[in-house]
Tab-separated table of C-alpha atoms and ligand atoms in Angstrom:
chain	number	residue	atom	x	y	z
B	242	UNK	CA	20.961	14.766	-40.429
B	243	UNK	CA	24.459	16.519	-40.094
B	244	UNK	CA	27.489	15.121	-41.063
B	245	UNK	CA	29.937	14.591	-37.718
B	246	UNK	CA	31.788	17.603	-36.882
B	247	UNK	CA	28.912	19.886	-38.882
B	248	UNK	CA	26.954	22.061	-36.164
B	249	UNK	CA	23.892	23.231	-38.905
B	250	UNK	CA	22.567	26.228	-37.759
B	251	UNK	CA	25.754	26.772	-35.515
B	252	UNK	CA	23.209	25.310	-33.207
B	253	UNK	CA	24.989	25.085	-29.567
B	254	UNK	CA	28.282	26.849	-30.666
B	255	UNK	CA	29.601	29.184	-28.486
B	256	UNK	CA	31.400	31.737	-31.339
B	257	UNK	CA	32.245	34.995	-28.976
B	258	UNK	CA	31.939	36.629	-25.210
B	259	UNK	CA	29.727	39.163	-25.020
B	260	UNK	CA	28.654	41.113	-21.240
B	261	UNK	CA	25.285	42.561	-23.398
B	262	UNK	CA	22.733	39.520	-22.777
B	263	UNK	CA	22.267	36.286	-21.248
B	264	UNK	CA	19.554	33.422	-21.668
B	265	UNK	CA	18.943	30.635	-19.598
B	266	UNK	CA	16.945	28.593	-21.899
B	267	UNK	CA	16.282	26.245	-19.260
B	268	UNK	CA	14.944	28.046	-16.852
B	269	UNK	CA	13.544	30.813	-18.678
B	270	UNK	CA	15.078	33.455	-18.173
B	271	UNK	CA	16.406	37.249	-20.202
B	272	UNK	CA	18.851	39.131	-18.595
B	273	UNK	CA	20.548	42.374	-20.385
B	274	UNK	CA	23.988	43.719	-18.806
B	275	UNK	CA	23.092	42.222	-15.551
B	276	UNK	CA	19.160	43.013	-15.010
B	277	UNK	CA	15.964	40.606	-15.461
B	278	UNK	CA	13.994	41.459	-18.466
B	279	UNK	CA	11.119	41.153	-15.904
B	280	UNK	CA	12.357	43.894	-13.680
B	281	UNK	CA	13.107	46.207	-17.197
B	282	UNK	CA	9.608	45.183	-18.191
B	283	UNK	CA	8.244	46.245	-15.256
B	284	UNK	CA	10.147	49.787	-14.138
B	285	UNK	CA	12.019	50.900	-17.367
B	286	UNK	CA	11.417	52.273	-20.181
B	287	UNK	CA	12.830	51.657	-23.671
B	288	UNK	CA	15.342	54.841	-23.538
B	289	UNK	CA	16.905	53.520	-20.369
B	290	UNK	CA	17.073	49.791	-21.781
B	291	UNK	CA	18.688	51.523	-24.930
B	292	UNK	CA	21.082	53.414	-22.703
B	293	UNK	CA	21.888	50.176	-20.540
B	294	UNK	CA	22.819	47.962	-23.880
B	295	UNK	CA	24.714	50.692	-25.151
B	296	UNK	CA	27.014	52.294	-21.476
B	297	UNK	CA	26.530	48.964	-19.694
B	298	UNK	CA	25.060	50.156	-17.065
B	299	UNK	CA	21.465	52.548	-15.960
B	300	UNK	CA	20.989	55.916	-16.504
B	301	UNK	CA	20.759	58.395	-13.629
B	302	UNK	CA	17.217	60.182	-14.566
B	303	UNK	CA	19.110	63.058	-15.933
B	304	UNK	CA	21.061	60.723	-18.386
B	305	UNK	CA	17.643	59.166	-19.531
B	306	UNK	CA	16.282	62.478	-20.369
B	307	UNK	CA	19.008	63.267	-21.925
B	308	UNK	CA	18.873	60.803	-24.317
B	309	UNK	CA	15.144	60.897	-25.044
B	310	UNK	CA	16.120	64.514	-25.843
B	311	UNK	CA	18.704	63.475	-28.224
B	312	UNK	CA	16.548	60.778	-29.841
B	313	UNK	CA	14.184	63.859	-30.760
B	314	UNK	CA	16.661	65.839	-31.973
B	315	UNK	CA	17.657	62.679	-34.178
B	316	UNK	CA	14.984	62.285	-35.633
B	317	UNK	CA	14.618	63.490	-39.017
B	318	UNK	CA	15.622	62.335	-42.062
B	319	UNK	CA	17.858	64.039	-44.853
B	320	UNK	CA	15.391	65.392	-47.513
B	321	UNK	CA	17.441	63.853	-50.413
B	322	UNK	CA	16.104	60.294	-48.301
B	323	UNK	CA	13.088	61.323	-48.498
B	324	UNK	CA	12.890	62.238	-52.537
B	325	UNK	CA	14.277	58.845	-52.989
B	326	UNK	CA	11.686	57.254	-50.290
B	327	UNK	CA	9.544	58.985	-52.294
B	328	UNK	CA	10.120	57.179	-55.435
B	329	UNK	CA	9.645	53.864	-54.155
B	330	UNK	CA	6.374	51.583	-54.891
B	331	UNK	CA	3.974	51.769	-52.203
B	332	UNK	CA	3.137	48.471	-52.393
B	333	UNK	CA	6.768	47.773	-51.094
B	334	UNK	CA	7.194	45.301	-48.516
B	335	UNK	CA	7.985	47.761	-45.496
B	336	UNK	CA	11.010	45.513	-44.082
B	337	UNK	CA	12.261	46.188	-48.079
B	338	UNK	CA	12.085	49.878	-47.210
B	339	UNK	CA	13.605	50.038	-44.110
B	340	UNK	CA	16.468	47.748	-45.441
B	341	UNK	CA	16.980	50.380	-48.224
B	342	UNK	CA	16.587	53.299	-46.627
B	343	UNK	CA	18.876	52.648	-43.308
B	344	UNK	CA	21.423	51.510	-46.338
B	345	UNK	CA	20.574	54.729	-48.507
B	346	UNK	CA	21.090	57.295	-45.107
B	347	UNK	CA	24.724	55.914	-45.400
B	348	UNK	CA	24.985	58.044	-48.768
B	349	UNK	CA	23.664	61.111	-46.785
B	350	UNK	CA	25.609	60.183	-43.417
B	351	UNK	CA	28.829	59.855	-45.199
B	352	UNK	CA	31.034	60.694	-41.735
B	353	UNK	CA	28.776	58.443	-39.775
B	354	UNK	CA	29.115	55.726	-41.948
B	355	UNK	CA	32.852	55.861	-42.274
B	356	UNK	CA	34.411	52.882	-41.884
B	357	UNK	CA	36.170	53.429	-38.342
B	358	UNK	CA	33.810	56.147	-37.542
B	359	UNK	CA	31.271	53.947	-35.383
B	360	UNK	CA	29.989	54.933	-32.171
B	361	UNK	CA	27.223	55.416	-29.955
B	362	UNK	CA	26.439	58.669	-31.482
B	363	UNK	CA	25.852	56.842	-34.888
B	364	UNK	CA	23.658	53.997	-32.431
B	365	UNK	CA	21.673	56.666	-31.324
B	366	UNK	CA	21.337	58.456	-34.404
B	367	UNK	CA	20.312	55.008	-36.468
B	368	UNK	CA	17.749	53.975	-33.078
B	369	UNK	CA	16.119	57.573	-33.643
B	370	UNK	CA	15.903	57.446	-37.257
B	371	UNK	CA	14.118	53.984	-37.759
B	372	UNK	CA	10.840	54.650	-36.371
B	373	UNK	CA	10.811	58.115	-38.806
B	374	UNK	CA	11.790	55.736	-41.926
B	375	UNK	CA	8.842	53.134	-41.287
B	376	UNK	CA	6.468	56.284	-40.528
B	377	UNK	CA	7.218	58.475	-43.657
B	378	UNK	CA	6.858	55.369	-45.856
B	379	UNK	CA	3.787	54.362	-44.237
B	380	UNK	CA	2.033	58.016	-44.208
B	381	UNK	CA	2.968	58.401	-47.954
B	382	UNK	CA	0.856	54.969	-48.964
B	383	UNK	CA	-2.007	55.909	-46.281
B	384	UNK	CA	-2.670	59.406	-47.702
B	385	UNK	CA	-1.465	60.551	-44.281
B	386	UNK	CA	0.062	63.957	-43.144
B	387	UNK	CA	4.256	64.435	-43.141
B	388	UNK	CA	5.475	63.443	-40.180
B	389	UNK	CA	7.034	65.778	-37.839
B	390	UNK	CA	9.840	64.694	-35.099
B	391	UNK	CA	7.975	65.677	-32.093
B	392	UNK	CA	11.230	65.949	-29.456
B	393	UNK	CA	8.505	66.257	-26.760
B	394	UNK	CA	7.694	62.421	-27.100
B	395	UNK	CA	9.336	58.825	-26.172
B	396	UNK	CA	10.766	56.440	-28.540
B	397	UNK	CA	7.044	54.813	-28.060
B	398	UNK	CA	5.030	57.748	-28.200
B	399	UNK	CA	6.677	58.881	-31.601
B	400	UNK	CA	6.715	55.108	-32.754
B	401	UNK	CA	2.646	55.025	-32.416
B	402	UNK	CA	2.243	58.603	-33.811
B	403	UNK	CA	4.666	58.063	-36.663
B	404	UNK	CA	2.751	55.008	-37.572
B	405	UNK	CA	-0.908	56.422	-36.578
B	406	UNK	CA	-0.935	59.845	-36.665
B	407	UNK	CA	-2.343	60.317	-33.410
B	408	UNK	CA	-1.525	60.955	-30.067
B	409	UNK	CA	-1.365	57.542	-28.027
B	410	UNK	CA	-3.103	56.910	-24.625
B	411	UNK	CA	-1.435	56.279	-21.475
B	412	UNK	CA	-1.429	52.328	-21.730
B	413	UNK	CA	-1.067	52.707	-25.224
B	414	UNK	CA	2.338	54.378	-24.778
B	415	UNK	CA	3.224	51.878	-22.385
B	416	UNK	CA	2.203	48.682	-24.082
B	417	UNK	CA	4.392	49.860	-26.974
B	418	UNK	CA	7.319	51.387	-24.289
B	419	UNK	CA	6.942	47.534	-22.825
B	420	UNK	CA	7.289	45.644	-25.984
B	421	UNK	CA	10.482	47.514	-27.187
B	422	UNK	CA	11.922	46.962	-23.876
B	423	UNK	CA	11.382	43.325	-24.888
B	424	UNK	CA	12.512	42.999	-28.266
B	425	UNK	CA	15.672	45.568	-27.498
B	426	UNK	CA	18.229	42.552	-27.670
B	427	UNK	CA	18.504	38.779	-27.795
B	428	UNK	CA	21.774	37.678	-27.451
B	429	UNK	CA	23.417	36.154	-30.534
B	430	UNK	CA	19.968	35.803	-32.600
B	431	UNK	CA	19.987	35.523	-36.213
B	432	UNK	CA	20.125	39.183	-37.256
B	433	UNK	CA	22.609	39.892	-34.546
B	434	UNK	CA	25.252	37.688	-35.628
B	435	UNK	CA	24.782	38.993	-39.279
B	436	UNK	CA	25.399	42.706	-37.774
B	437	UNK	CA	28.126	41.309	-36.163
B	438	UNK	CA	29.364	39.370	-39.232
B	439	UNK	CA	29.512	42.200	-40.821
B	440	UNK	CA	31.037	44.685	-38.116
B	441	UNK	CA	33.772	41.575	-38.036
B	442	UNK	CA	35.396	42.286	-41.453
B	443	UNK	CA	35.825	45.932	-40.104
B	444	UNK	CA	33.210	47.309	-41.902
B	445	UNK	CA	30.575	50.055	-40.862
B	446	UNK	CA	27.557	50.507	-38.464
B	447	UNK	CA	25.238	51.115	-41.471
B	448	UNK	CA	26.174	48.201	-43.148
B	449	UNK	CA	25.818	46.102	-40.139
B	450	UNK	CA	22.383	47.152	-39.257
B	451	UNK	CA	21.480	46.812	-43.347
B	452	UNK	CA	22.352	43.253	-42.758
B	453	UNK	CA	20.804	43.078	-39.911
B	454	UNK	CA	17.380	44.265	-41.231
B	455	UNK	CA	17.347	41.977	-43.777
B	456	UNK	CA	17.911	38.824	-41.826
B	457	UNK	CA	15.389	40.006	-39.621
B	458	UNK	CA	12.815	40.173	-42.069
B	459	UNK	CA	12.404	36.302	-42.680
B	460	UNK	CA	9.237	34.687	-40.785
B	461	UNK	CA	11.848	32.173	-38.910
B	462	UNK	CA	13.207	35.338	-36.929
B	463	UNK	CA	10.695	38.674	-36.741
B	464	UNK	CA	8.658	38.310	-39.638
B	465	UNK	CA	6.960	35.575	-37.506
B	466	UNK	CA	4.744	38.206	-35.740
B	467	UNK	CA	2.878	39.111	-38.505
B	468	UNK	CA	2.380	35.211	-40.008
B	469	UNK	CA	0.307	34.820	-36.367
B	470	UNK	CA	-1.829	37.189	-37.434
B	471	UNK	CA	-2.229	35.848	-40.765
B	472	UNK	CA	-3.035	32.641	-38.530
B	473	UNK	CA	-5.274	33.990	-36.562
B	474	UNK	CA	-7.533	35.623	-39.893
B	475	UNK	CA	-7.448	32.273	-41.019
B	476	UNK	CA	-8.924	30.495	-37.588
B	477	UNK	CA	-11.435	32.923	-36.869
B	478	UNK	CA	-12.859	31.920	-33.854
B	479	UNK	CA	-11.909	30.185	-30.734
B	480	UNK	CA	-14.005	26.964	-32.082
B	481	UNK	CA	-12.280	26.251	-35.166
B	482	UNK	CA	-8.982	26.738	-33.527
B	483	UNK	CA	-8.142	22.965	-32.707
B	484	UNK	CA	-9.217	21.773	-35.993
B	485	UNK	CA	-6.915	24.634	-38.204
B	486	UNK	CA	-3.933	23.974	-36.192
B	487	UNK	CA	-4.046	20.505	-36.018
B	488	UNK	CA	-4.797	20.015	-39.960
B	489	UNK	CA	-1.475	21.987	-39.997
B	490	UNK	CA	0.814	20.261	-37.949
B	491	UNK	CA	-0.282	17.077	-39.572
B	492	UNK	CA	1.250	18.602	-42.675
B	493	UNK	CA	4.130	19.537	-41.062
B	494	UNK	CA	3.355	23.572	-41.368
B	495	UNK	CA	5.540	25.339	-38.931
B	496	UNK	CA	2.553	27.396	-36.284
B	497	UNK	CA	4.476	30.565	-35.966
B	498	UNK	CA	5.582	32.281	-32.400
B	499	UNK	CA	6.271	28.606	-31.579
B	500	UNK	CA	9.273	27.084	-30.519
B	501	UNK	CA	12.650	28.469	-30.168
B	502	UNK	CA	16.344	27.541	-30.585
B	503	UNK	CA	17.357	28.188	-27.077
B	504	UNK	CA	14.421	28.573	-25.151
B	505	UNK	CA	13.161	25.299	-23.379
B	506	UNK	CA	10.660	26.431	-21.259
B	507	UNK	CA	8.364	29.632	-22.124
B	508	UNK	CA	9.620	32.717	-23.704
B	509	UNK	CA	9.753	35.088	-20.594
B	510	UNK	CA	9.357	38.232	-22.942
B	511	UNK	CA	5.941	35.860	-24.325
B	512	UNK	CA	4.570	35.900	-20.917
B	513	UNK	CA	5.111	39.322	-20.349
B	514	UNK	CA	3.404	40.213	-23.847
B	515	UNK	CA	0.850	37.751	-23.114
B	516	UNK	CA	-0.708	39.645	-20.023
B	517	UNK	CA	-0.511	43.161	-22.386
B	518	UNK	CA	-2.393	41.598	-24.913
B	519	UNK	CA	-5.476	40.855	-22.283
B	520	UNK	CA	-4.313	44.352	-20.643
B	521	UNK	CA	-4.726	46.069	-24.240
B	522	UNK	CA	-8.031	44.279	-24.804
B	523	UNK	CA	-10.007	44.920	-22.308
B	524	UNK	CA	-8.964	48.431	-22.556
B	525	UNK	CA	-10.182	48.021	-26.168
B	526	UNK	CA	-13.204	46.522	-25.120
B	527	UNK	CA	-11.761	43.530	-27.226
B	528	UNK	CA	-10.466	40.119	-26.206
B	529	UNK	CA	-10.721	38.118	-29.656
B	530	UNK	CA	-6.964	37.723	-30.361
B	531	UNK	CA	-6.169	37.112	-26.532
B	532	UNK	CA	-8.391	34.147	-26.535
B	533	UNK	CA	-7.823	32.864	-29.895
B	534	UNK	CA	-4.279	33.159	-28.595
B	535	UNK	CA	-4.537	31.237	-25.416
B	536	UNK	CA	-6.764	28.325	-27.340
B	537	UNK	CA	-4.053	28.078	-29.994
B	538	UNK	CA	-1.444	27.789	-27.623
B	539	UNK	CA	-3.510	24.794	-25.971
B	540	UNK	CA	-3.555	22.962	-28.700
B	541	UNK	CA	0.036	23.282	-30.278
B	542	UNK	CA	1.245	22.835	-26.584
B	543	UNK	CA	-0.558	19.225	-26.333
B	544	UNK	CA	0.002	18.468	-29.724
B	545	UNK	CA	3.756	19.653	-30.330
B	546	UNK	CA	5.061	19.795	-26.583
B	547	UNK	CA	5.720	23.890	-27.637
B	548	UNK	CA	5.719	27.251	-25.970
B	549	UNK	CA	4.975	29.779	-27.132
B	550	UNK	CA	7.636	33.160	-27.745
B	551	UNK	CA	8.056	36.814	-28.068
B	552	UNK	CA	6.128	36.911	-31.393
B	553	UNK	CA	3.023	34.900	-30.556
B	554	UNK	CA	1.495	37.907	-28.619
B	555	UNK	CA	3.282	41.071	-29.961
B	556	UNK	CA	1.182	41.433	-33.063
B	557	UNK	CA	-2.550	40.991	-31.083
B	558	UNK	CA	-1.178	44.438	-29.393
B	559	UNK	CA	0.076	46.177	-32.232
B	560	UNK	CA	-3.663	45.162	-34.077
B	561	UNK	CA	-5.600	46.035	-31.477
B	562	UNK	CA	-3.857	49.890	-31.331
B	563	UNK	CA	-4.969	49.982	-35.317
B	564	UNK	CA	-1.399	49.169	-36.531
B	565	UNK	CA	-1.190	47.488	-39.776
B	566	UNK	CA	0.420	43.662	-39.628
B	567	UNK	CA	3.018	44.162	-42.157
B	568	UNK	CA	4.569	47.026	-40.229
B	569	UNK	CA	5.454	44.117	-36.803
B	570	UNK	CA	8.416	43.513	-37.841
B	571	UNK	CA	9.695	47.098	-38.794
B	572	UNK	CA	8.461	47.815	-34.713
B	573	UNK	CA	10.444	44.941	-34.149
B	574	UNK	CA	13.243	46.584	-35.838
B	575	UNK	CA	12.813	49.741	-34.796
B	576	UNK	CA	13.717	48.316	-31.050
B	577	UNK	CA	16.367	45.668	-31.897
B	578	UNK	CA	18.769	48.409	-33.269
B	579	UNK	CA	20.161	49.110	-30.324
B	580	UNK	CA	20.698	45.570	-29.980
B	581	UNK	CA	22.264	45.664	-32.949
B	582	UNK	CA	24.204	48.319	-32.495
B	583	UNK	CA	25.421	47.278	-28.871
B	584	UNK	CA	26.328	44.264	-30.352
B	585	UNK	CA	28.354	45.901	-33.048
B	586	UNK	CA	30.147	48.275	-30.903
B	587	UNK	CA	30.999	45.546	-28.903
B	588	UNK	CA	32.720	43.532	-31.654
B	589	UNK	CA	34.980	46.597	-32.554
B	590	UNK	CA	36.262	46.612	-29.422
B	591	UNK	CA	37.456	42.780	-29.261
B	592	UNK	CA	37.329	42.188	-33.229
B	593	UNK	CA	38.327	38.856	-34.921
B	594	UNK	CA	37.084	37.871	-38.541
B	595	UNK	CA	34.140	35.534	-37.736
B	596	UNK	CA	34.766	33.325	-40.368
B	597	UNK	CA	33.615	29.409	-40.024
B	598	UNK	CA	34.618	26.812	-42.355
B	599	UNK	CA	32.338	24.101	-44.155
B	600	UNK	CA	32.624	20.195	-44.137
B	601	UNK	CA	33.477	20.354	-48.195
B	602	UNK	CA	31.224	17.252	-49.770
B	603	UNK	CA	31.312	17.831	-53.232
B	604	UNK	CA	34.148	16.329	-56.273
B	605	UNK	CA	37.506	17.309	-56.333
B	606	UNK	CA	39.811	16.181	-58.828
B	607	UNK	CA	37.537	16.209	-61.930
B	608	UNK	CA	39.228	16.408	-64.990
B	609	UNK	CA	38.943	20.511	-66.902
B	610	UNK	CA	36.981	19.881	-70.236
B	611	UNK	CA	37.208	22.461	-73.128
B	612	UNK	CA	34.099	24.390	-73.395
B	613	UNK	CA	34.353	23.577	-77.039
B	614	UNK	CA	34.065	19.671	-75.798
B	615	UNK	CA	31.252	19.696	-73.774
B	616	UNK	CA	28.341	18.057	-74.252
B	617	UNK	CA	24.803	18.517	-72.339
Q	748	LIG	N1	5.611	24.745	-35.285
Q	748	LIG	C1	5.624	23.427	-35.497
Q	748	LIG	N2	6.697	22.640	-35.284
Q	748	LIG	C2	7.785	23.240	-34.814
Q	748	LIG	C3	7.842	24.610	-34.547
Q	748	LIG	C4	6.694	25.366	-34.804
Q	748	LIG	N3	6.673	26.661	-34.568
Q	748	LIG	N4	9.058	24.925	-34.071
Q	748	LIG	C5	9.753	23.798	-34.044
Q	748	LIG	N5	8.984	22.770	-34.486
Q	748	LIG	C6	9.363	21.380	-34.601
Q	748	LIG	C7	10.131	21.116	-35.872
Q	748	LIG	O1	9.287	20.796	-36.946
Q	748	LIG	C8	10.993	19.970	-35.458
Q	748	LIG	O2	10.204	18.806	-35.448
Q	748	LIG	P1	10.802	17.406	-35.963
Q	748	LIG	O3	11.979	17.141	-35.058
Q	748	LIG	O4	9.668	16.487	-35.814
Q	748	LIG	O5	11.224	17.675	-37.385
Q	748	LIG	C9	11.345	20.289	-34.011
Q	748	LIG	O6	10.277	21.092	-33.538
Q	748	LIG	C10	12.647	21.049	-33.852
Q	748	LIG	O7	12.630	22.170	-34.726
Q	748	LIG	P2	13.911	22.883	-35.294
Q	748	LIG	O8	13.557	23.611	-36.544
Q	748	LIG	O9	15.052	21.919	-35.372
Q	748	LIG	O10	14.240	23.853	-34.141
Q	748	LIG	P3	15.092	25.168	-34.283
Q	748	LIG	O11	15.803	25.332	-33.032
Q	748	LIG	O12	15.908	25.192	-35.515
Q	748	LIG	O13	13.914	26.213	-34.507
Q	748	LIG	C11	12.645	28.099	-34.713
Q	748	LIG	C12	13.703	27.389	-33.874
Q	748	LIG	C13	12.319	29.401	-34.032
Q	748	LIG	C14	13.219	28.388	-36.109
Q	748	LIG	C15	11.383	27.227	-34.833
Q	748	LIG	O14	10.872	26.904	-33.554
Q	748	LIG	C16	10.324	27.856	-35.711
Q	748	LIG	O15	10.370	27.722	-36.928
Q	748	LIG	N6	9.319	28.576	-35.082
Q	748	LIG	C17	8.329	29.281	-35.836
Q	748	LIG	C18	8.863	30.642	-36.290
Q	748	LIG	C19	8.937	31.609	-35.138
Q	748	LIG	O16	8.045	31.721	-34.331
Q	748	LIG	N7	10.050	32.364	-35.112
Q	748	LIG	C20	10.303	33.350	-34.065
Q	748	LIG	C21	11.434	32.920	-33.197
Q	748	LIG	S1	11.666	33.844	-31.684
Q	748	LIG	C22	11.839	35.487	-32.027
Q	748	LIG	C23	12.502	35.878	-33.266
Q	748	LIG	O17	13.595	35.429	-33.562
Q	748	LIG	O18	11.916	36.689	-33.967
């Protein structure tokens, strides 16, 4: 229980303005600079969400190709990265990599990464390079071939390549294009604020997305997506579903891609992602996540009151294209970036310190003992 005058978790405070992203937790709905997450969902792709979070507005068709082009060209990765990638354990935790890496392409990036020097060049530049960092880490422990930039393919196309090292089919491409679309921004979400903590005290875009990465990482904000699939290995099958959830919620265990802190009704980007998942099965010839999905929803719904949210399905897609679970929330990453990055380049250009204060409840007063006096 708070103390009066404590918000804990900031929960409900209103810290900034921001024209990037709106949600209407009550009625459900996403909206980024102006358009429905449904209609972006539907008729975009991720390059023209990135280019709407980032200009404020939609690219002509010329502008989007543009900067797909550019996001080719951006791809690659200094080699003196990749020696040091190269020395790291492969049984890293990938989010651990990313975080390191996006913090050690500062070192190669120097002007980029000059304080001051922020801009949607180094946005673009840190959006292209993500997907390259995740791939050339997860190649190296798979035994797989170097990745190569491949200009000639979308943010998704690359993403599922770097990853797979294969070409991706048509729905493939566009299950992936759909769920970065998705995950591209989310107002003033846990990882966001830290990027824009840190972009607060003046400091640099690399910095800000470091910080960003690693508050992403924890299973309350993206790791959830792959502790669902960890769920869903431990359920099994449809039949057992009531009984495993249940004997966790009467513990108290937290069923993740539940719940939210602002959503009241369904996730709108978790109903989207729901009908991909069936979409992505069938294709696959494979509907065992979907309806271990839908049953576990059933049950924390009547048992909890919850809905689900945008990491309940994301991972059953990701699985069924052959994608490792421990590399969700890197995908997850690898999309909120420009996010991230809006968000950043927003706070530059109406910057104050964010800087709360705590309700102080420890002594005061106590009286200084010698350390040659004390005891215990
Ligand atoms: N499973 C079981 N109980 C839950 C869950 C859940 N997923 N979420 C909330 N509750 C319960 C919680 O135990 C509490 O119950 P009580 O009042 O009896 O103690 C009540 O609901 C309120 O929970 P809260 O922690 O005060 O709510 P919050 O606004 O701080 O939590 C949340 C938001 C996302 C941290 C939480 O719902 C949660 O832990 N969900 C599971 C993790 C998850 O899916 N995270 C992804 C979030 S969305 C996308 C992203 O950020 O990546």
């Amino acid at each position: 229980m708070a103390a009066p005058g404590v918000q804990r978790g900031l929960e409900d405070v209103v810290a900034l303005e921001s024209r990037i992203c709106f949600i209407d937790g009550h009625r459900g709905r996403l909206i980024y600079q102006g358009y429905d997450i449904r209609d972006l969902a539907a008729q975009s792709t991720f390059e023209e969400v990135a280019y709407l979070l980032w200009y404020g507005r939609l690219p002509t068709a010329s502008q989007s190709n543009d900067l797909r082009a550019r996001f080719g060209a951006l791809r690659s990765l200094p080699p003196a990265l990749v020696e040091r990638m190269d020395t790291m354990p492969v049984e890293s935790n990938p989010m651990d990599v990313l975080r390191t890496s996006v913090s050690a392409l500062a070192l190669f990036e120097p002007d980029e990464a000059r304080p001051g020097a922020s801009s949607i060049g180094g946005a673009q530049r840190l959006t292209a390079a993500l997907p390259t960092i995740i791939g050339t880490f997860h190649r190296r422990r798979s035994g797989l071939p170097t990745i190569r930039p491949r200009p000639e393919l979308s943010q998704a196309a690359y993403l599922v390549y770097a990853l797979l090292d294969r070409e991706p089919t048509e729905l493939e491409t566009r299950a992936v294009d759909v769920a970065l679309i998705l995950h591209a921004d989310h107002e003033l979400n846990a990882s966001t604020f830290a990027a824009r903590v840190t972009a607060s005290t003046l400091s640099d875009l690399y910095s800000a997305v470091t910080s960003a990465v690693g508050t992403l990482k924890g299973p309350l904000h993206g790791g959830a997506n792959e502790r669902v699939m960890e769920l869903l290995d431990e359920i099994g099958t449809p039949e057992l579903a009531e009984e495993v959830v249940k004997s966790k919620l009467s513990k108290h265990e937290r069923i993740m891609g539940f719940g939210h802190r602002v959503y009241k009704v369904e996730d709108p980007r978790a109903t989207i992602l729901r009908e991909w998942s069936k979409k992505v099965g069938e294709a696959k010839g494979n509907l065992r996540y979907y309806e271990l999905l839908r049953k576990v929803e059933e049950v924390v719904h009547r048992e909890k009151g919850l809905y689900p949210n945008v990491d309940l399905y994301s991972g059953s897609i990701y699985s069924l294209l052959g994608i490792p679970h421990d590399l969700f929330t890197p995908i997850f990453a690898s999309s909120r970036v420009a996010g991230w990055t809006a968000h950043v380049l927003e706070e530059y250009q109406d910057l104050r310190l964010i800087r709360p204060t705590a309700k102080y409840v420890g002594a005061t007063d106590l009286a200084y003992v010698p350390i040659s006096e004390r005891t215990g």
